PDB file of N, CA and C in Angstrom:
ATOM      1  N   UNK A 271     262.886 327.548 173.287  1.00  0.00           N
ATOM      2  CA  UNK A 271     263.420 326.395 173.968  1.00  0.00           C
ATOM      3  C   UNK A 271     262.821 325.135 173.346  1.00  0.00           C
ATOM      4  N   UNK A 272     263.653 324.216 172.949  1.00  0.00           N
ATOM      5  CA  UNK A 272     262.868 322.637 172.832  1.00  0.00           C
ATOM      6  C   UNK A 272     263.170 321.338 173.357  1.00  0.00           C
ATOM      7  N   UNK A 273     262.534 321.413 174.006  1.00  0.00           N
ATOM      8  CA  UNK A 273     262.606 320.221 175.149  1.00  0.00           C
ATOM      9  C   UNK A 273     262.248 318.856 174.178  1.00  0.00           C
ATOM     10  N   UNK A 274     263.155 317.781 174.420  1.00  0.00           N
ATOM     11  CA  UNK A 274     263.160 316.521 173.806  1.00  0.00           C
ATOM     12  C   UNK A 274     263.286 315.389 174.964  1.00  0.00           C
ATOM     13  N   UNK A 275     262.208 314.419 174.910  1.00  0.00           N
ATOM     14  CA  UNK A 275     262.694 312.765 175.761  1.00  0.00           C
ATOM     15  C   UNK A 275     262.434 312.013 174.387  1.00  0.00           C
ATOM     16  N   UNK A 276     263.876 311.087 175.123  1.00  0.00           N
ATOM     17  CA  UNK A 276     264.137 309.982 174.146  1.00  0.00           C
ATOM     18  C   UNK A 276     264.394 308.860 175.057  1.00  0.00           C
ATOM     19  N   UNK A 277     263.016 307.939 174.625  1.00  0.00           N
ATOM     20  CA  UNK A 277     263.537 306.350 174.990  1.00  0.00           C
ATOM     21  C   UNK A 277     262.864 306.420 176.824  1.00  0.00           C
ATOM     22  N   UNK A 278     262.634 307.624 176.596  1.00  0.00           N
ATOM     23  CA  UNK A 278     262.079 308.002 178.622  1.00  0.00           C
ATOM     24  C   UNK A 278     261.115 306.714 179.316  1.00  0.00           C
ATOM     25  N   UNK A 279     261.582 305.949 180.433  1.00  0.00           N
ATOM     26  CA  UNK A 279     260.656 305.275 181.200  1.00  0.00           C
ATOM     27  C   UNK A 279     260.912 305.525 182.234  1.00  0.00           C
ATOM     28  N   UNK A 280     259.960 305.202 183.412  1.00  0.00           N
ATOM     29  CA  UNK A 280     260.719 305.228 184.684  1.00  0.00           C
ATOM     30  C   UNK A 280     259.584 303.582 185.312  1.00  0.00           C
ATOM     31  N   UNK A 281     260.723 303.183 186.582  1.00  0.00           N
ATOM     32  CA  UNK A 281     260.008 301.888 187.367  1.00  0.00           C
ATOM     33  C   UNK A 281     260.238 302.338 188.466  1.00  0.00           C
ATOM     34  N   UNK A 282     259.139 301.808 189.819  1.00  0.00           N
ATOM     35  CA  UNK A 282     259.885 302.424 190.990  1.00  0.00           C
ATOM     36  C   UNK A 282     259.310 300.675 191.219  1.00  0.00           C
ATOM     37  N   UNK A 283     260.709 300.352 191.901  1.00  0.00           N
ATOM     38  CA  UNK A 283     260.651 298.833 192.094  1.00  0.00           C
ATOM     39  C   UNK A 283     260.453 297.957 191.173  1.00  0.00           C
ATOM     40  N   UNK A 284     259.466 296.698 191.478  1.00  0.00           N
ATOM     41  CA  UNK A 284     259.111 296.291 189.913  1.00  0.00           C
ATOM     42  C   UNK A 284     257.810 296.585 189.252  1.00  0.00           C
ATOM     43  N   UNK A 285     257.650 297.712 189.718  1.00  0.00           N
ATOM     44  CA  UNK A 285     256.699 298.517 188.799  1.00  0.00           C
ATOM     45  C   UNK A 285     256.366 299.480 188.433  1.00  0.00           C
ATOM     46  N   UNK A 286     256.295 299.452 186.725  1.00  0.00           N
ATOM     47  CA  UNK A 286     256.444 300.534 185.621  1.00  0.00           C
ATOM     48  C   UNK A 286     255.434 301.499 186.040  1.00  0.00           C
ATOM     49  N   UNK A 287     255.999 302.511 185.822  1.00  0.00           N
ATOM     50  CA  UNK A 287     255.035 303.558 185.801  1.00  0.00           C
ATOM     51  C   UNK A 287     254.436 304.527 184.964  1.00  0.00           C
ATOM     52  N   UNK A 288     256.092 304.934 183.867  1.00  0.00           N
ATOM     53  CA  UNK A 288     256.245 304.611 182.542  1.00  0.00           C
ATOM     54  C   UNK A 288     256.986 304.116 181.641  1.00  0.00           C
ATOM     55  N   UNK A 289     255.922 303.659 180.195  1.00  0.00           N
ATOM     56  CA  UNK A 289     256.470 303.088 179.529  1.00  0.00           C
ATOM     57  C   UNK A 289     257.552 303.660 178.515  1.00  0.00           C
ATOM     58  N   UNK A 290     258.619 303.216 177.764  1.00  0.00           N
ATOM     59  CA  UNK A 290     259.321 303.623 176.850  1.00  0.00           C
ATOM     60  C   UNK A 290     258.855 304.250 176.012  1.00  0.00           C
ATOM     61  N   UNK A 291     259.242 306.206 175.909  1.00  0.00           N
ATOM     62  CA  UNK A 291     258.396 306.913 175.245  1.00  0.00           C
ATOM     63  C   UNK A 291     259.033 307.868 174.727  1.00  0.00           C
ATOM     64  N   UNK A 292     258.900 308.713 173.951  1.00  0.00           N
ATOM     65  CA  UNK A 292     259.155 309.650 173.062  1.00  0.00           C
ATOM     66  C   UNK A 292     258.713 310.641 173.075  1.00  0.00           C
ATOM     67  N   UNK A 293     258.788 311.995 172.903  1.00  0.00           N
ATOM     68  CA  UNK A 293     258.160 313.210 173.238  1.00  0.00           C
ATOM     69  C   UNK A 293     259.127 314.504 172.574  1.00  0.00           C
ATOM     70  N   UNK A 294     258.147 314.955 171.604  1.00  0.00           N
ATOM     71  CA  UNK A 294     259.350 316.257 171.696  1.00  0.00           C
ATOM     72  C   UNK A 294     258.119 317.255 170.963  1.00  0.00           C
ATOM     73  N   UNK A 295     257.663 318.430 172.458  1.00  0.00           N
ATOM     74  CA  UNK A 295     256.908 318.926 172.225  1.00  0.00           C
ATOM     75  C   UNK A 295     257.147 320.205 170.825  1.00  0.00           C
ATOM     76  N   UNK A 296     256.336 321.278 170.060  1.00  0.00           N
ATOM     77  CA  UNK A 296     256.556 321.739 169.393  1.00  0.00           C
ATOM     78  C   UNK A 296     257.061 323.472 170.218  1.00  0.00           C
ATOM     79  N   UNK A 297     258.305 323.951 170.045  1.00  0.00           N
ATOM     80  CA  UNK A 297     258.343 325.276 170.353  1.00  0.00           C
ATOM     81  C   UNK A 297     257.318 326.349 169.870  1.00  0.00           C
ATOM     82  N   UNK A 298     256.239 326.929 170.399  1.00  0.00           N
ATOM     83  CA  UNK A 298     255.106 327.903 169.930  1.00  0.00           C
ATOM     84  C   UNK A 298     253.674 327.373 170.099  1.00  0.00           C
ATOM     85  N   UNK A 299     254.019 325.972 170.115  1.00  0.00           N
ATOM     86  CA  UNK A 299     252.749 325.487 170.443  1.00  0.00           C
ATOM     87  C   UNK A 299     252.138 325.038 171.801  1.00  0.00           C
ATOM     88  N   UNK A 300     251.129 324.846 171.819  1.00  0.00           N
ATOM     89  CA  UNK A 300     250.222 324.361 173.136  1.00  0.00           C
ATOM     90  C   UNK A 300     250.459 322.591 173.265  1.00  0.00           C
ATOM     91  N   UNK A 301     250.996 322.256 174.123  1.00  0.00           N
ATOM     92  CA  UNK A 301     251.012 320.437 173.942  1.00  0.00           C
ATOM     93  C   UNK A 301     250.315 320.165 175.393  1.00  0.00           C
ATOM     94  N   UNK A 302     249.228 319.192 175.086  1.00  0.00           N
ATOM     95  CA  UNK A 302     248.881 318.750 176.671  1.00  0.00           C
ATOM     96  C   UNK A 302     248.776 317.558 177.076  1.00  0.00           C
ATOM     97  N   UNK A 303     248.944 317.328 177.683  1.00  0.00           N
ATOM     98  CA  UNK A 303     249.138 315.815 178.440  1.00  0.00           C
ATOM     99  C   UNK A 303     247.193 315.258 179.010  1.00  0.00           C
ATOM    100  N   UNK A 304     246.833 314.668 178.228  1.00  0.00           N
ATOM    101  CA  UNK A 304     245.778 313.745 178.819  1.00  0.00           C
ATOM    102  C   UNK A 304     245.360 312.452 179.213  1.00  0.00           C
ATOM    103  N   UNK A 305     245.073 311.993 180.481  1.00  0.00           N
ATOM    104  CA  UNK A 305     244.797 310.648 180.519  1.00  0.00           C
ATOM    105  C   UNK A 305     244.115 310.274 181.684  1.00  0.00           C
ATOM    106  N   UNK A 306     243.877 309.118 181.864  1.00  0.00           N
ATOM    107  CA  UNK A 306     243.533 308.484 183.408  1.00  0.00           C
ATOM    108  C   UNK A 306     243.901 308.849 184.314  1.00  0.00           C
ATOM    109  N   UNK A 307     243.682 309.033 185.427  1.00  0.00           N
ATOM    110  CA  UNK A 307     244.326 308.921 186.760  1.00  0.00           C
ATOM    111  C   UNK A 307     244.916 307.856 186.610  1.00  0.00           C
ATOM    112  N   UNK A 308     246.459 308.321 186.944  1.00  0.00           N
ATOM    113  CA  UNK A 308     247.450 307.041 187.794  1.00  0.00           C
ATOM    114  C   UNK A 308     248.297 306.511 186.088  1.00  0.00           C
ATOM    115  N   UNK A 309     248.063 307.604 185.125  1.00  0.00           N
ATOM    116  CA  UNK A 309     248.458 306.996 183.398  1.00  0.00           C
ATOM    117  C   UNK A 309     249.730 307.726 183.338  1.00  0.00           C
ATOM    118  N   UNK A 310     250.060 308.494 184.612  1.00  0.00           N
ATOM    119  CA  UNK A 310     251.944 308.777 184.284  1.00  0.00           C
ATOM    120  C   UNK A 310     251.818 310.328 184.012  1.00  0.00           C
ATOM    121  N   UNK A 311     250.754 311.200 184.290  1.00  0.00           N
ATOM    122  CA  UNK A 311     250.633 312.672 183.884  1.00  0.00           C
ATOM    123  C   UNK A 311     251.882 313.083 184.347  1.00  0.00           C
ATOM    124  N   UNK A 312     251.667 313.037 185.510  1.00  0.00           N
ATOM    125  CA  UNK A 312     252.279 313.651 186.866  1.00  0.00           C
ATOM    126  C   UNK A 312     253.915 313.103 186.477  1.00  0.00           C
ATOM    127  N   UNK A 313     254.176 311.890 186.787  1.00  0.00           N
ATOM    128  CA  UNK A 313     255.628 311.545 186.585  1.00  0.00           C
ATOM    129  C   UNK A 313     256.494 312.195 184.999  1.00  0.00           C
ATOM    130  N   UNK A 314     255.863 311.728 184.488  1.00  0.00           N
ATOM    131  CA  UNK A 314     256.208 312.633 183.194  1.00  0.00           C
ATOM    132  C   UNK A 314     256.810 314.127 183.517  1.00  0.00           C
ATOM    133  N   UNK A 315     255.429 315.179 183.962  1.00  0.00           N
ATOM    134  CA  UNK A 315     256.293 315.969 184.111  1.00  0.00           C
ATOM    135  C   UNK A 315     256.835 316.485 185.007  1.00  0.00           C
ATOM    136  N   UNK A 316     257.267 315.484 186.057  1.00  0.00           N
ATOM    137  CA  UNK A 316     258.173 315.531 187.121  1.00  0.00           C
ATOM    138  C   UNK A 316     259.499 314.947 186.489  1.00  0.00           C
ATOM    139  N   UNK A 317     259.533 314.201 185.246  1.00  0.00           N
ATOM    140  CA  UNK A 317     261.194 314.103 184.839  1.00  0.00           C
ATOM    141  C   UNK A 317     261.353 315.135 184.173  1.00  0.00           C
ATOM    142  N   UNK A 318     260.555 315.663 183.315  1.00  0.00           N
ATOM    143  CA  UNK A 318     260.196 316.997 182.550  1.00  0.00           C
ATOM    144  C   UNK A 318     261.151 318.065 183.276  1.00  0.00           C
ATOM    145  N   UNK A 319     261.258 318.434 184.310  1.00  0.00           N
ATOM    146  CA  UNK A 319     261.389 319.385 185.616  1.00  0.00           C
ATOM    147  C   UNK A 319     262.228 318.803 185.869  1.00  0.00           C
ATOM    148  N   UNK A 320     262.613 317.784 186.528  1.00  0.00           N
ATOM    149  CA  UNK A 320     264.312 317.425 186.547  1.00  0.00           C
ATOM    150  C   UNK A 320     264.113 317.032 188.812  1.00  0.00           C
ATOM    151  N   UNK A 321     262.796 317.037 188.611  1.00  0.00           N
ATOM    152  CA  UNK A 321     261.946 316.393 190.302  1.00  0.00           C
ATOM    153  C   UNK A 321     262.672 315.101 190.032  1.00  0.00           C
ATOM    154  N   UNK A 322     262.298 314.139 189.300  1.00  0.00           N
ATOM    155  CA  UNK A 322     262.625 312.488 189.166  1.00  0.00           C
ATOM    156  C   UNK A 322     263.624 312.493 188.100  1.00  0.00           C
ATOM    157  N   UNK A 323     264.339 311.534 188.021  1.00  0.00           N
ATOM    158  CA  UNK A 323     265.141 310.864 187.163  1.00  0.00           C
ATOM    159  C   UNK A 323     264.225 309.611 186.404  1.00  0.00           C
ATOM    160  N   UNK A 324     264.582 309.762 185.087  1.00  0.00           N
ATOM    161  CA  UNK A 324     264.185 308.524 184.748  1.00  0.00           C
ATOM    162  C   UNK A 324     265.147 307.339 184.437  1.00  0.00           C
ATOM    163  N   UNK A 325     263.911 306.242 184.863  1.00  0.00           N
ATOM    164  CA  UNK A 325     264.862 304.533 184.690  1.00  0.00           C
ATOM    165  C   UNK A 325     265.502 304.755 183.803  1.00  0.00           C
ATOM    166  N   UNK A 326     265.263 304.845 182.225  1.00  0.00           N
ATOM    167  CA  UNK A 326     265.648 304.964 181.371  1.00  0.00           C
ATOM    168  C   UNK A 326     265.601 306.395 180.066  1.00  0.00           C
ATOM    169  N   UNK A 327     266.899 306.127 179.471  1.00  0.00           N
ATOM    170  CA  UNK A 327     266.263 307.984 178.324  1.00  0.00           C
ATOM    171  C   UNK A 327     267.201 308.791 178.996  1.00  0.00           C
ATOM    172  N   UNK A 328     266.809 309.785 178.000  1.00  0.00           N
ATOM    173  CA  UNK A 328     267.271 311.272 178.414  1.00  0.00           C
ATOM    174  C   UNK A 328     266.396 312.407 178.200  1.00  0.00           C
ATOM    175  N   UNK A 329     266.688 313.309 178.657  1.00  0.00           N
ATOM    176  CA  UNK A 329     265.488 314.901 178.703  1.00  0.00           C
ATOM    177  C   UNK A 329     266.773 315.649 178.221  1.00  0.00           C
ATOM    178  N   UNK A 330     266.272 316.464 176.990  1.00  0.00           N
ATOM    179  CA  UNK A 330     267.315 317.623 176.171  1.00  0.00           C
ATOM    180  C   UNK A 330     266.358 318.670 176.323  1.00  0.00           C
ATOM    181  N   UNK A 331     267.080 319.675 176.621  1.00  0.00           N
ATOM    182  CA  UNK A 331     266.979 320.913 176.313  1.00  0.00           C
ATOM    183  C   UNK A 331     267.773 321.739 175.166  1.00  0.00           C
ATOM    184  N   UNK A 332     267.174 321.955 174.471  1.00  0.00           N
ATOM    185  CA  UNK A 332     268.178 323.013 173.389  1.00  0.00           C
ATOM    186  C   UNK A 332     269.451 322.492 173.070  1.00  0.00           C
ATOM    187  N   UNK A 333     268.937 320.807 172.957  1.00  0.00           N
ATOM    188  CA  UNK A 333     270.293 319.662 172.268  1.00  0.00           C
ATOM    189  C   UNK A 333     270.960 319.166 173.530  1.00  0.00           C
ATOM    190  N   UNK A 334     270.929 320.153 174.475  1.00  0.00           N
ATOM    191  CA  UNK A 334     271.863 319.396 175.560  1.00  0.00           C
ATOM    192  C   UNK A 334     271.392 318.452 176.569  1.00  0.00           C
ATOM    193  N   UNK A 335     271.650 317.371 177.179  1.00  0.00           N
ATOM    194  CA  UNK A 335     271.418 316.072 177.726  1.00  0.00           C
ATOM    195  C   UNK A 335     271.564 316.533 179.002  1.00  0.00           C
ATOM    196  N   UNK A 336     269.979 317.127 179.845  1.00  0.00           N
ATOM    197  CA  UNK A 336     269.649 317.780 181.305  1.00  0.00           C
ATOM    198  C   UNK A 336     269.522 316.631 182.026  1.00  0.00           C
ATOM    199  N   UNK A 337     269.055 315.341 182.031  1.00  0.00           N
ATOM    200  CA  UNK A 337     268.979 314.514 182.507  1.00  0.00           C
ATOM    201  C   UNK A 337     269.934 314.211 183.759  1.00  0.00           C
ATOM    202  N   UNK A 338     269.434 314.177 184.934  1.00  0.00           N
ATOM    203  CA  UNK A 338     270.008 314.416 186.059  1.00  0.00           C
ATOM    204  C   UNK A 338     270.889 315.814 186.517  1.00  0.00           C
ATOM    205  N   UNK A 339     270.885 316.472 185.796  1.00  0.00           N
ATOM    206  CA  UNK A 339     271.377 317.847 186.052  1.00  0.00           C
ATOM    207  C   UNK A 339     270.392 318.558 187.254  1.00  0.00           C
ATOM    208  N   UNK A 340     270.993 319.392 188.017  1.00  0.00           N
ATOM    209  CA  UNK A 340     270.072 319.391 189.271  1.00  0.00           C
ATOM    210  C   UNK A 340     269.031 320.622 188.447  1.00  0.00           C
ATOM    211  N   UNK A 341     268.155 320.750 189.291  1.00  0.00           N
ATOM    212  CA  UNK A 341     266.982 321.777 188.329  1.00  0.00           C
ATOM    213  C   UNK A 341     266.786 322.757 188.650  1.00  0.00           C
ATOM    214  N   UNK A 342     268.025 323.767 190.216  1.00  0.00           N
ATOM    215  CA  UNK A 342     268.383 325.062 189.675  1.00  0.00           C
ATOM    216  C   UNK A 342     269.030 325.284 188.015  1.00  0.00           C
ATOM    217  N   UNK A 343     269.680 324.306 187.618  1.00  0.00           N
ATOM    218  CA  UNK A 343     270.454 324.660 186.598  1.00  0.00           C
ATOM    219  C   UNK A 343     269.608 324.538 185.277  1.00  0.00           C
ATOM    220  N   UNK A 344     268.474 323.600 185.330  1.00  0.00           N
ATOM    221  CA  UNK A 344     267.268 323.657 184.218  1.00  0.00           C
ATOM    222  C   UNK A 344     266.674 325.218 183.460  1.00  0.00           C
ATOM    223  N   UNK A 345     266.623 325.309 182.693  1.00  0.00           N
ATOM    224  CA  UNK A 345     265.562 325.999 181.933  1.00  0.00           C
ATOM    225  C   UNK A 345     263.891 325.724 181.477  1.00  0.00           C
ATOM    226  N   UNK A 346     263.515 324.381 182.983  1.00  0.00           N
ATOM    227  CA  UNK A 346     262.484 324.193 182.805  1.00  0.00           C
ATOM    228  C   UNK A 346     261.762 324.172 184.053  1.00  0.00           C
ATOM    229  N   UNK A 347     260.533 324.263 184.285  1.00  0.00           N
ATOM    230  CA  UNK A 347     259.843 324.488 185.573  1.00  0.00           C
ATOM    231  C   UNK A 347     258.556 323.893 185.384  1.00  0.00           C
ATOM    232  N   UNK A 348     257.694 323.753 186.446  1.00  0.00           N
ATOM    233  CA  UNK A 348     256.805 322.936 186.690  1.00  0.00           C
ATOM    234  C   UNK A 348     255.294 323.497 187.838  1.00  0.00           C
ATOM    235  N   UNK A 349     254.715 323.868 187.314  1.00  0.00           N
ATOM    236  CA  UNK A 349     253.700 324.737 188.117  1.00  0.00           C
ATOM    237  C   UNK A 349     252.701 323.651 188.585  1.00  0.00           C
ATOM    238  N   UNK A 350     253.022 323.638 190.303  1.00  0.00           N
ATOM    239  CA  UNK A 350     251.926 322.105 190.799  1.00  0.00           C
ATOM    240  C   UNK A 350     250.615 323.230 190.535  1.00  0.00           C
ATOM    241  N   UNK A 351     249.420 322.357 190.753  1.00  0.00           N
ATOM    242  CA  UNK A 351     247.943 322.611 190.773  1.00  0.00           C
ATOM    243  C   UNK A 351     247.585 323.005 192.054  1.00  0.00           C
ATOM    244  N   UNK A 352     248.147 321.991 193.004  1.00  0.00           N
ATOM    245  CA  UNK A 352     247.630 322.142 194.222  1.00  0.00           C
ATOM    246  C   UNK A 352     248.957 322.839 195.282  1.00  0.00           C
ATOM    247  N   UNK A 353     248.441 324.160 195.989  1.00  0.00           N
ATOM    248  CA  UNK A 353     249.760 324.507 197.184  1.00  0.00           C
ATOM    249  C   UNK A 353     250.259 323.405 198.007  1.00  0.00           C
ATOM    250  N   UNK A 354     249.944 322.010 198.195  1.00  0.00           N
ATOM    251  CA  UNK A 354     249.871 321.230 199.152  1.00  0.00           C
ATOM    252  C   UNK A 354     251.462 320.457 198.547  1.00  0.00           C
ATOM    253  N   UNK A 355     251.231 320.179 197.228  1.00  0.00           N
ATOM    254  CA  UNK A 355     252.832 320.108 196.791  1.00  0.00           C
ATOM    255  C   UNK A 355     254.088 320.803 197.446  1.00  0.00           C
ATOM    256  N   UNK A 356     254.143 322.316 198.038  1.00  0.00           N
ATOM    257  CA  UNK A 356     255.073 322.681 198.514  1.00  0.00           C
ATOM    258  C   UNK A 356     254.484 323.427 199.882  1.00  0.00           C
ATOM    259  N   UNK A 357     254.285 322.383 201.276  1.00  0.00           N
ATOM    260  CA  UNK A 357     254.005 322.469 202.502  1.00  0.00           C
ATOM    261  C   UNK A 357     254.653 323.568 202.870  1.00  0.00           C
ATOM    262  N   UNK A 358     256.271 323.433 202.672  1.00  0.00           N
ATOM    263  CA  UNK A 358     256.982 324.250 203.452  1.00  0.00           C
ATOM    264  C   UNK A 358     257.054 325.850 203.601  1.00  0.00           C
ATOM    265  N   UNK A 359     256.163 326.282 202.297  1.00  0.00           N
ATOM    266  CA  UNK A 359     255.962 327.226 201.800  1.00  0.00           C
ATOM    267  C   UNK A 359     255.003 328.054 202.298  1.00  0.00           C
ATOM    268  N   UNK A 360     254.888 329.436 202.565  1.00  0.00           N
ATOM    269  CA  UNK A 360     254.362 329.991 202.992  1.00  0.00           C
ATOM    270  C   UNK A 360     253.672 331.458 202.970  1.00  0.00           C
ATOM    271  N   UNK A 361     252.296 332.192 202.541  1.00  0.00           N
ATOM    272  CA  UNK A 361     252.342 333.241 201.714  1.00  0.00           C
ATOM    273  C   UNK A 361     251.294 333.906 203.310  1.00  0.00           C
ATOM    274  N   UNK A 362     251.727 335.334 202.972  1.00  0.00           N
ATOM    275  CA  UNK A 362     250.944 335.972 204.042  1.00  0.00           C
ATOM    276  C   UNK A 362     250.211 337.036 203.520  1.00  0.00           C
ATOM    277  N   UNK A 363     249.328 337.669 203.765  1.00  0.00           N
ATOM    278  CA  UNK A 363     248.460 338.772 203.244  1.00  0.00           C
ATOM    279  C   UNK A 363     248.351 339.821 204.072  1.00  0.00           C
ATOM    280  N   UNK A 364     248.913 341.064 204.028  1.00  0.00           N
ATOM    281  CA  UNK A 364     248.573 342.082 204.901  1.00  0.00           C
ATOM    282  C   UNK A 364     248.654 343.058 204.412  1.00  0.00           C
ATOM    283  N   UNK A 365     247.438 343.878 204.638  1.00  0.00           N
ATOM    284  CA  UNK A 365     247.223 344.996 203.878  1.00  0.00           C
ATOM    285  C   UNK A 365     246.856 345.096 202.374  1.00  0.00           C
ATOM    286  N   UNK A 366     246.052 344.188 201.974  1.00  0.00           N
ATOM    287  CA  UNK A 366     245.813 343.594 200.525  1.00  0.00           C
ATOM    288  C   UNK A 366     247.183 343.450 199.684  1.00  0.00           C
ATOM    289  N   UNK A 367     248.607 343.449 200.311  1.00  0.00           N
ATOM    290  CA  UNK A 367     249.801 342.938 199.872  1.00  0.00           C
ATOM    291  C   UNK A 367     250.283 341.812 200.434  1.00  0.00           C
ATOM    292  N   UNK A 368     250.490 341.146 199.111  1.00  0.00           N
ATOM    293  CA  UNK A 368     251.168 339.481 199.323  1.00  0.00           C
ATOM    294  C   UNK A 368     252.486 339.453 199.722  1.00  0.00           C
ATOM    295  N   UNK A 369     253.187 338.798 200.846  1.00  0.00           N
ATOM    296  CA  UNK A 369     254.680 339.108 200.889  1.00  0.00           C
ATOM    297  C   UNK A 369     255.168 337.919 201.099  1.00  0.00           C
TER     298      UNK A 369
END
C-alpha cells in the first residue's frame, strides 16, 4: 500500500494546526512521526485514517484520492495509545478469555 498527502493542512477556525505539507511514507519501511506536544502528531494521523478532513490537500492511497471517503471504505487504520479514545467500547474478561 502507499499512502501519499499532497499540499495537506488543516485550520479549525482561525487557527492552523497544520501547516501545508507533504508526506509520502516509504512502502516496507518504518516512518515515524516526532515532535512537541500540540506539533500536529495526532491530527496528521487522524487525516491519515480518514477521522478529520483536511482544510486543504488530498490523502491517496494506491493513486486513488481517499480524501473524504468515509473510513469503512479506507485501507487505512489508526491504533489510539490510550482506550479512553474509544469510551463506548467495551472488553470483558472471564475465564482468562477476552470476549
Amino acid at each position: 500500500m502507499q499512502l501519499l498527502l499532497e499540499g495537506v493542512s488543516k485550520k479549525v477556525g482561525a487557527e492552523t494546526w497544520l501547516y501545508n505539507m507533504d508526506l509520502a511514507p516509504q512502502t516496507g519501511e518504518v516512518t515515524v512521526l516526532l515532535g512537541a506536544t500540540q506539533a500536529g502528531k495526532t491530527s496528521l494521523m487522524r487525516i491519515m485514517a480518514g477521522l478529520d478532513v483536511p482544510s486543504m490537500g488530498r490523502v491517496c492511497v494506491d493513486g486513488a484520492d481517499v480524501t473524504g471517503m468515509p473510513i469503512h471504505q479506507r485501507n487505512v487504520a489508526m491504533v489510539c495509545q490510550q482506550f479512553i479514545n474509544y469510551p463506548s467500547l467495551r472488553v470483558s474478561i472471564k475465564a482468562g478469555r477476552v470476549q
